C-alpha cells in the first residue's frame, strides 16, 4: 500500500497538470479581456447587453470582464496605466475620445491604427467625433456611444409637491434651492468621492458664465482663466456648494443619483449615464424623474464619447478586432446605448429603441453647440485634468475663490505651455 500511493499520486498530479495546461492553452487562444469602469447600474447593463451579442456570435470565446469600479475611471485609469507600462495591456479598453485617447496612448505609441474597422462606413459616424479619435490621418478607436454631460436630473414628485418650477438659470436655481432648503430637502445631490463629479458641476457653471465660445476658448488659450467670467463661475460654484448633501464626499455618482430617486435630494447634475442608472432601477423618464439642461446651458451639448481601441501587444488581438467590429456595428450600438443612457455614435440606429430622454438628446445633438467635457477626457489632456481636479479638491473644502483661480491659471499655463 505504501508503495502504490506515491505512484497513484504522481499519475494524478500529471493528469491535473496536463488538464491545466490544455485548458490554459485553450483559454489563452479563446479569451477576450475587456477593461472598463462600468460596474454601476445602467453602465454595467449596457456592457452586459453588448457582451451577450458578442457571446452569441462567438460562442467559443470566453469573455473576461476586467472592469475596475469607480465612475469616470477614478480607479481604473491608474490600473490601466500600470498594465500598459508593464506591457500587459487588456485586449481592448474603454477610453474617452479626444485628448485622453490621443495624448495618453496614441502619441505614446501604445495603440494600433484601426482604420480598417471603418471601411465603407465612415459616413455613419459624426465627423466631429472621427476628428478627435484620429491622429496623423489614422483612426485609433471606435466610439461606442455619445454621452451628454450637462444634464440636470430631478425628482418629479418633489418638484410637484413643492410646486416648484425647474430652474433654467443659476439665479432660478438658487431661488428654488432656498425653498427646498427651507423644507429640509437638500437641493442638489453630489457624489464626489471621486472629485470629477464636482468638476463636472463646475464645467456646467463655466459654460453658463462664459457661453459656448468662451468655454471652448479655455482649452485653446483664447479665454483667460483669470477673466471675470471664470472668477464669477468659481464664485457661483462655491455658492452651489452651500446647497448640496452633507455626505457628498462619501458617495459615488450613482449613490447621489439614488438620493434623487428616493426624494432625499431634489436634483443632481450628472452625465446621462444617470438616466441609464435610473432606468436600471425601474424608474420611468418623465414620471419618476425629469431632466433639464444644466442651468444656463441651453443650446450647448457638453459631449464625451466612450471608445475602444486596440493596444499594441493585445494577447488576443483577433478577438479584440471582433469586439471593435461589434462596437462599431448598428447591432452592437443598439444593444448597448439604450441601456447605457447614451445615444449611438452611429447615425443609423433605430430611434424607437431609445426612450423619450434619449430621443431628445439625439435631437439636441444634431442642433446644439457641441462642447467637449473636461472631466471625461475630451477637452484637455489627462495631466491638465488632474491639475484641475486637484484644484477642485481644495476648493470644495476651503472655498477659496482666489486661490482656486490661481490654481486654474497655473494649470492652464503648464498645459498650454504659455
Ligand atoms: C464616464 C464614462 C461614462 C460613465 C461614467 C460614470 O467617464 O464616460 O460611460 O460610465 O464615467 O462611470
XYZ file of C-alpha atoms and ligand atoms in Angstrom:
430
model
C 0.000 0.000 0.000
C 2.746 2.344 0.975
C 4.423 1.819 -2.422
C 1.269 2.184 -4.528
C 0.227 5.531 -3.148
C 3.115 7.640 -4.482
C 2.611 6.172 -7.973
C -1.050 6.958 -7.798
C -0.350 10.496 -6.680
C 2.178 11.051 -9.394
C -0.283 9.962 -12.043
C -2.933 12.182 -10.541
C -0.590 15.154 -10.408
C 0.444 14.593 -14.015
C -3.165 14.382 -15.092
C -4.032 17.601 -13.303
C -1.041 19.380 -14.824
C -1.983 18.089 -18.268
C -5.585 19.230 -17.923
C -4.448 22.605 -16.611
C -2.004 23.072 -19.472
C -4.524 22.087 -22.109
C -7.232 24.335 -20.767
C -4.732 27.153 -20.317
C -3.712 26.880 -23.922
C -7.324 26.769 -24.995
C -8.490 29.767 -22.971
C -5.394 31.757 -23.889
C -6.480 31.473 -27.513
C -10.145 31.945 -26.909
C -10.359 34.772 -24.417
C -11.317 38.369 -24.814
C -10.372 40.609 -21.927
C -12.214 43.930 -21.920
C -11.251 46.661 -19.483
C -13.775 49.336 -18.437
C -15.060 51.062 -15.317
C -18.637 50.083 -15.992
C -19.858 48.473 -12.797
C -22.789 50.660 -11.684
C -26.443 50.224 -12.675
C -27.035 51.159 -16.313
C -23.423 51.171 -17.414
C -22.889 47.548 -16.353
C -26.175 46.601 -18.036
C -25.119 48.250 -21.282
C -21.848 46.358 -21.239
C -23.636 43.114 -20.456
C -26.044 43.637 -23.354
C -23.173 44.008 -25.781
C -21.293 41.056 -24.290
C -24.422 38.987 -24.859
C -24.408 39.831 -28.563
C -20.688 39.103 -28.711
C -21.072 35.735 -26.988
C -23.981 34.741 -29.223
C -21.861 35.445 -32.266
C -18.661 33.954 -30.819
C -19.682 31.091 -28.574
C -16.137 29.748 -28.349
C -14.635 32.927 -26.918
C -14.536 33.351 -23.169
C -15.343 36.923 -22.175
C -13.232 38.248 -19.327
C -14.714 41.317 -17.666
C -11.757 43.250 -16.253
C -13.852 46.207 -15.044
C -12.453 48.294 -12.176
C -15.209 50.078 -10.227
C -15.240 53.854 -9.816
C -17.022 56.396 -12.009
C -15.124 58.258 -14.728
C -12.263 55.817 -14.290
C -11.322 57.293 -10.914
C -9.589 53.989 -10.064
C -9.464 52.251 -13.422
C -7.211 54.740 -15.177
C -4.328 54.113 -12.769
C -4.720 50.336 -13.062
C -4.737 50.637 -16.830
C -1.617 52.815 -16.828
C 0.251 50.235 -14.756
C -0.773 47.445 -17.088
C 0.158 49.418 -20.197
C 3.532 50.365 -18.759
C 4.146 46.760 -17.735
C 3.485 45.536 -21.275
C 0.357 43.708 -20.135
C -2.489 45.524 -21.909
C -6.050 44.237 -21.870
C -7.273 43.153 -25.307
C -9.246 46.371 -25.562
C -10.133 49.118 -23.112
C -12.608 51.916 -22.574
C -11.044 55.259 -23.340
C -12.584 58.666 -23.858
C -12.461 60.032 -27.366
C -10.250 63.096 -27.643
C -7.280 64.042 -25.501
C -7.484 61.020 -23.214
C -7.082 58.655 -26.164
C -4.665 60.673 -28.253
C -2.399 62.318 -25.652
C -2.235 59.421 -23.220
C -1.962 56.451 -25.550
C -1.661 57.233 -29.248
C 1.154 59.786 -29.151
C 2.940 57.488 -26.701
C 2.922 54.829 -29.421
C 0.818 52.337 -27.482
C -2.060 51.865 -29.934
C -2.573 50.336 -33.363
C -4.391 52.353 -36.023
C -7.734 50.726 -36.809
C -8.880 52.484 -39.994
C -9.956 49.106 -41.415
C -12.864 48.943 -38.946
C -14.384 51.995 -40.646
C -14.053 50.813 -44.245
C -17.302 51.563 -46.101
C -18.908 53.043 -43.016
C -17.120 56.342 -42.379
C -20.310 58.205 -43.260
C -22.156 56.520 -40.393
C -20.136 58.406 -37.749
C -20.157 62.139 -36.966
C -17.192 63.925 -38.493
C -16.519 65.794 -35.251
C -16.111 62.514 -33.386
C -13.946 60.933 -36.088
C -11.709 64.011 -35.908
C -10.999 63.595 -32.198
C -10.177 59.884 -32.443
C -7.763 60.441 -35.320
C -4.081 61.242 -35.302
C -1.894 61.929 -38.329
C -4.596 60.704 -40.681
C -5.366 57.442 -38.891
C -8.248 56.402 -36.654
C -7.366 54.907 -33.273
C -10.601 53.906 -31.559
C -14.239 53.036 -32.072
C -16.722 55.414 -30.423
C -19.421 53.167 -28.998
C -21.576 55.967 -27.576
C -22.118 59.682 -27.203
C -22.905 60.988 -23.742
C -24.169 64.366 -22.653
C -22.514 65.690 -19.509
C -24.523 68.851 -18.779
C -27.851 67.448 -17.673
C -29.776 68.173 -14.503
C -31.927 65.294 -13.258
C -34.689 65.911 -10.761
C -37.295 64.124 -8.723
C -40.689 64.844 -10.311
C -42.648 64.251 -7.121
C -40.512 66.593 -5.022
C -40.944 69.364 -7.582
C -44.698 68.776 -7.942
C -45.375 68.549 -4.206
C -43.497 71.763 -3.544
C -44.987 73.475 -6.607
C -41.562 74.325 -7.956
C -40.541 75.222 -11.474
C -37.432 73.507 -12.796
C -34.660 76.123 -12.846
C -33.272 77.146 -16.211
C -30.659 79.617 -14.947
C -28.382 79.708 -11.921
C -30.429 82.556 -10.427
C -33.558 80.423 -10.710
C -31.605 77.511 -9.264
C -30.732 79.468 -6.111
C -34.329 80.649 -5.696
C -35.654 77.078 -5.964
C -32.824 75.768 -3.796
C -33.685 78.202 -0.993
C -37.284 76.971 -0.979
C -36.167 73.326 -0.890
C -33.676 74.013 1.854
C -36.396 75.679 3.930
C -38.373 72.425 3.662
C -35.388 70.350 4.791
C -34.659 68.859 1.360
C -31.088 69.023 0.104
C -31.437 70.746 -3.267
C -28.517 69.229 -5.170
C -27.042 65.744 -4.769
C -23.345 65.356 -5.444
C -21.369 62.143 -5.005
C -17.788 63.296 -5.278
C -15.853 60.516 -3.600
C -14.222 60.879 -6.998
C -13.690 64.642 -7.325
C -14.584 64.530 -11.047
C -18.265 64.715 -10.047
C -17.705 68.219 -8.673
C -15.508 69.129 -11.615
C -18.472 68.261 -13.841
C -20.802 70.612 -11.997
C -18.180 73.335 -12.269
C -17.907 72.769 -16.026
C -21.597 73.479 -16.421
C -21.191 76.716 -14.458
C -18.291 77.692 -16.728
C -20.463 77.067 -19.798
C -23.271 79.156 -18.280
C -20.997 82.067 -17.420
C -18.713 82.083 -20.474
C -21.054 80.885 -23.215
C -20.052 78.200 -25.739
C -17.228 80.135 -27.393
C -15.821 81.396 -24.122
C -15.844 77.872 -22.720
C -14.163 76.437 -25.822
C -11.521 79.137 -25.548
C -10.463 77.901 -22.123
C -8.848 74.892 -23.782
C -7.078 76.801 -26.544
C -5.784 79.809 -24.634
C -8.383 82.153 -26.161
C -10.211 82.623 -22.870
C -8.151 83.751 -19.914
C -8.532 81.704 -16.759
C -8.167 84.857 -14.672
C -11.000 86.624 -16.521
C -14.030 87.990 -14.667
C -16.176 85.270 -16.247
C -14.094 82.456 -14.759
C -13.973 84.177 -11.370
C -17.742 84.592 -11.468
C -18.067 80.882 -12.304
C -15.888 79.871 -9.347
C -17.879 82.157 -7.027
C -21.154 80.731 -8.289
C -19.867 77.189 -7.888
C -18.883 77.927 -4.289
C -22.394 79.253 -3.701
C -23.797 75.996 -5.136
C -21.754 74.086 -2.556
C -23.987 75.650 0.077
C -26.920 73.624 -1.286
C -25.531 70.104 -1.553
C -25.836 66.979 0.586
C -23.525 66.910 3.625
C -22.211 63.436 2.852
C -21.217 64.264 -0.743
C -17.578 63.187 -0.440
C -18.541 59.784 0.920
C -20.794 58.977 -2.038
C -20.330 57.842 -5.616
C -22.201 59.392 -8.545
C -24.786 56.621 -8.558
C -25.378 56.898 -4.817
C -26.030 60.595 -5.378
C -28.473 59.709 -8.158
C -30.188 57.344 -5.746
C -30.726 60.236 -3.304
C -32.711 61.937 -6.051
C -34.597 58.739 -6.865
C -35.521 58.458 -3.171
C -36.613 62.105 -2.950
C -33.957 62.858 -0.337
C -32.380 65.353 -2.708
C -34.253 67.213 -5.394
C -31.697 67.417 -8.234
C -28.334 66.176 -9.422
C -26.149 67.350 -12.268
C -24.623 64.346 -13.945
C -23.968 62.894 -17.371
C -26.733 60.895 -18.957
C -25.346 57.601 -17.685
C -27.506 58.686 -14.706
C -30.507 58.020 -16.906
C -29.120 54.516 -17.515
C -28.895 54.197 -13.746
C -32.482 55.381 -13.160
C -33.959 53.076 -15.777
C -31.897 50.151 -14.445
C -33.735 50.706 -11.153
C -37.087 50.561 -12.911
C -37.730 54.320 -12.772
C -39.578 55.933 -15.661
C -38.454 59.060 -17.507
C -40.869 61.955 -17.142
C -42.790 60.032 -14.472
C -40.346 59.331 -11.650
C -37.538 61.570 -12.774
C -37.352 64.531 -15.041
C -34.472 66.264 -16.731
C -33.464 69.691 -17.885
C -30.306 71.046 -19.402
C -27.997 72.277 -16.622
C -28.789 75.908 -15.626
C -27.705 78.393 -18.272
C -26.535 75.607 -20.617
C -29.431 75.536 -23.076
C -28.187 75.181 -26.644
C -24.888 73.639 -25.551
C -24.330 69.896 -25.681
C -21.382 69.119 -23.473
C -20.247 65.919 -25.001
C -17.980 62.968 -24.404
C -17.669 59.620 -26.050
C -16.567 56.252 -24.724
C -14.488 54.398 -27.216
C -12.449 51.214 -27.503
C -9.053 50.851 -29.107
C -6.514 48.194 -29.953
C -3.433 48.308 -27.725
C -0.199 47.117 -29.239
C 0.587 43.700 -27.801
C -3.031 42.680 -27.080
C -2.839 38.983 -26.145
C -5.969 38.098 -28.115
C -5.726 40.548 -30.957
C -8.033 38.737 -33.366
C -10.754 38.575 -30.709
C -10.211 42.236 -29.863
C -10.827 43.104 -33.510
C -14.125 41.190 -33.364
C -15.050 43.261 -30.292
C -14.181 46.501 -32.066
C -16.250 45.465 -35.073
C -19.180 44.878 -32.749
C -18.659 48.250 -31.033
C -18.792 49.909 -34.445
C -21.853 47.983 -35.612
C -25.501 49.016 -35.626
C -26.370 45.823 -33.777
C -23.797 46.395 -31.032
C -24.724 50.025 -30.551
C -28.443 49.280 -30.490
C -27.876 46.696 -27.768
C -25.587 48.915 -25.725
C -26.782 52.504 -25.806
C -30.456 52.304 -24.761
C -29.327 50.608 -21.534
C -26.241 52.763 -21.051
C -28.202 56.004 -21.220
C -26.286 57.275 -24.212
C -27.096 57.926 -27.827
C -25.328 55.936 -30.516
C -22.375 57.393 -32.302
C -23.768 55.785 -35.455
C -26.409 57.798 -37.226
C -28.477 54.846 -38.450
C -29.624 53.274 -35.192
C -33.316 52.644 -34.690
C -34.739 55.648 -32.834
C -37.660 53.719 -31.429
C -35.317 51.606 -29.289
C -34.437 54.715 -27.287
C -36.562 56.277 -24.579
C -38.001 59.749 -24.546
C -34.973 61.331 -22.860
C -32.518 59.750 -25.301
C -34.651 60.792 -28.262
C -34.492 64.377 -27.014
C -30.718 64.027 -26.672
C -30.487 62.846 -30.303
C -32.403 65.921 -31.440
C -30.226 68.253 -29.377
C -27.011 66.618 -30.577
C -27.998 67.489 -34.131
C -28.701 71.140 -33.454
C -26.766 72.282 -30.366
C -23.285 73.675 -29.918
C -21.089 70.651 -29.238
C -18.656 71.348 -26.393
C -16.004 68.997 -25.016
C -16.100 67.736 -21.434
C -13.052 68.285 -19.259
C -13.861 65.626 -16.653
C -14.240 62.961 -19.340
C -11.162 63.365 -21.414
C -12.457 65.381 -24.343
C -11.396 68.956 -23.575
C -7.902 68.625 -22.142
C -5.033 66.254 -21.524
C -5.073 63.873 -18.578
C -2.383 65.910 -16.805
C -4.383 69.141 -17.193
C -7.497 67.389 -15.920
C -5.565 66.039 -12.934
C -4.381 69.556 -12.056
C -7.946 70.895 -12.317
C -9.236 68.040 -10.163
C -6.598 68.861 -7.558
C -7.729 72.481 -7.524
C -11.324 71.286 -7.121
C -10.426 69.027 -4.192
C -9.154 72.061 -2.297
C -11.947 74.347 -3.465
C -14.792 72.140 -2.213
C -13.152 72.183 1.215
C -11.682 75.661 1.666
C -13.968 77.530 -0.781
C -11.140 79.952 -1.515
C -12.073 81.518 -4.867
C -8.851 83.466 -5.463
C -6.650 80.517 -4.628
C -8.647 78.230 -6.897
C -8.435 80.710 -9.752
C -4.671 80.952 -9.321
C -4.548 77.155 -9.433
C -6.557 77.029 -12.655
C -4.373 79.742 -14.222
C -1.263 77.790 -13.318
C -2.714 74.533 -14.703
C -3.585 76.238 -17.997
C -0.120 77.808 -18.211
C 1.587 74.473 -17.786
C -0.743 72.672 -20.151
C -0.830 75.250 -22.929
C 2.872 75.945 -22.378
C 2.171 79.692 -22.345
C -17.665 58.389 -17.632
C -17.934 57.455 -18.762
C -19.357 57.019 -18.755
C -19.824 56.605 -17.383
C -19.312 57.499 -16.275
C -19.554 57.003 -14.877
O -16.335 58.783 -17.628
O -17.665 58.098 -19.972
O -19.530 55.995 -19.689
O -19.522 55.300 -17.213
O -17.949 57.764 -16.412
O -18.871 55.852 -14.609
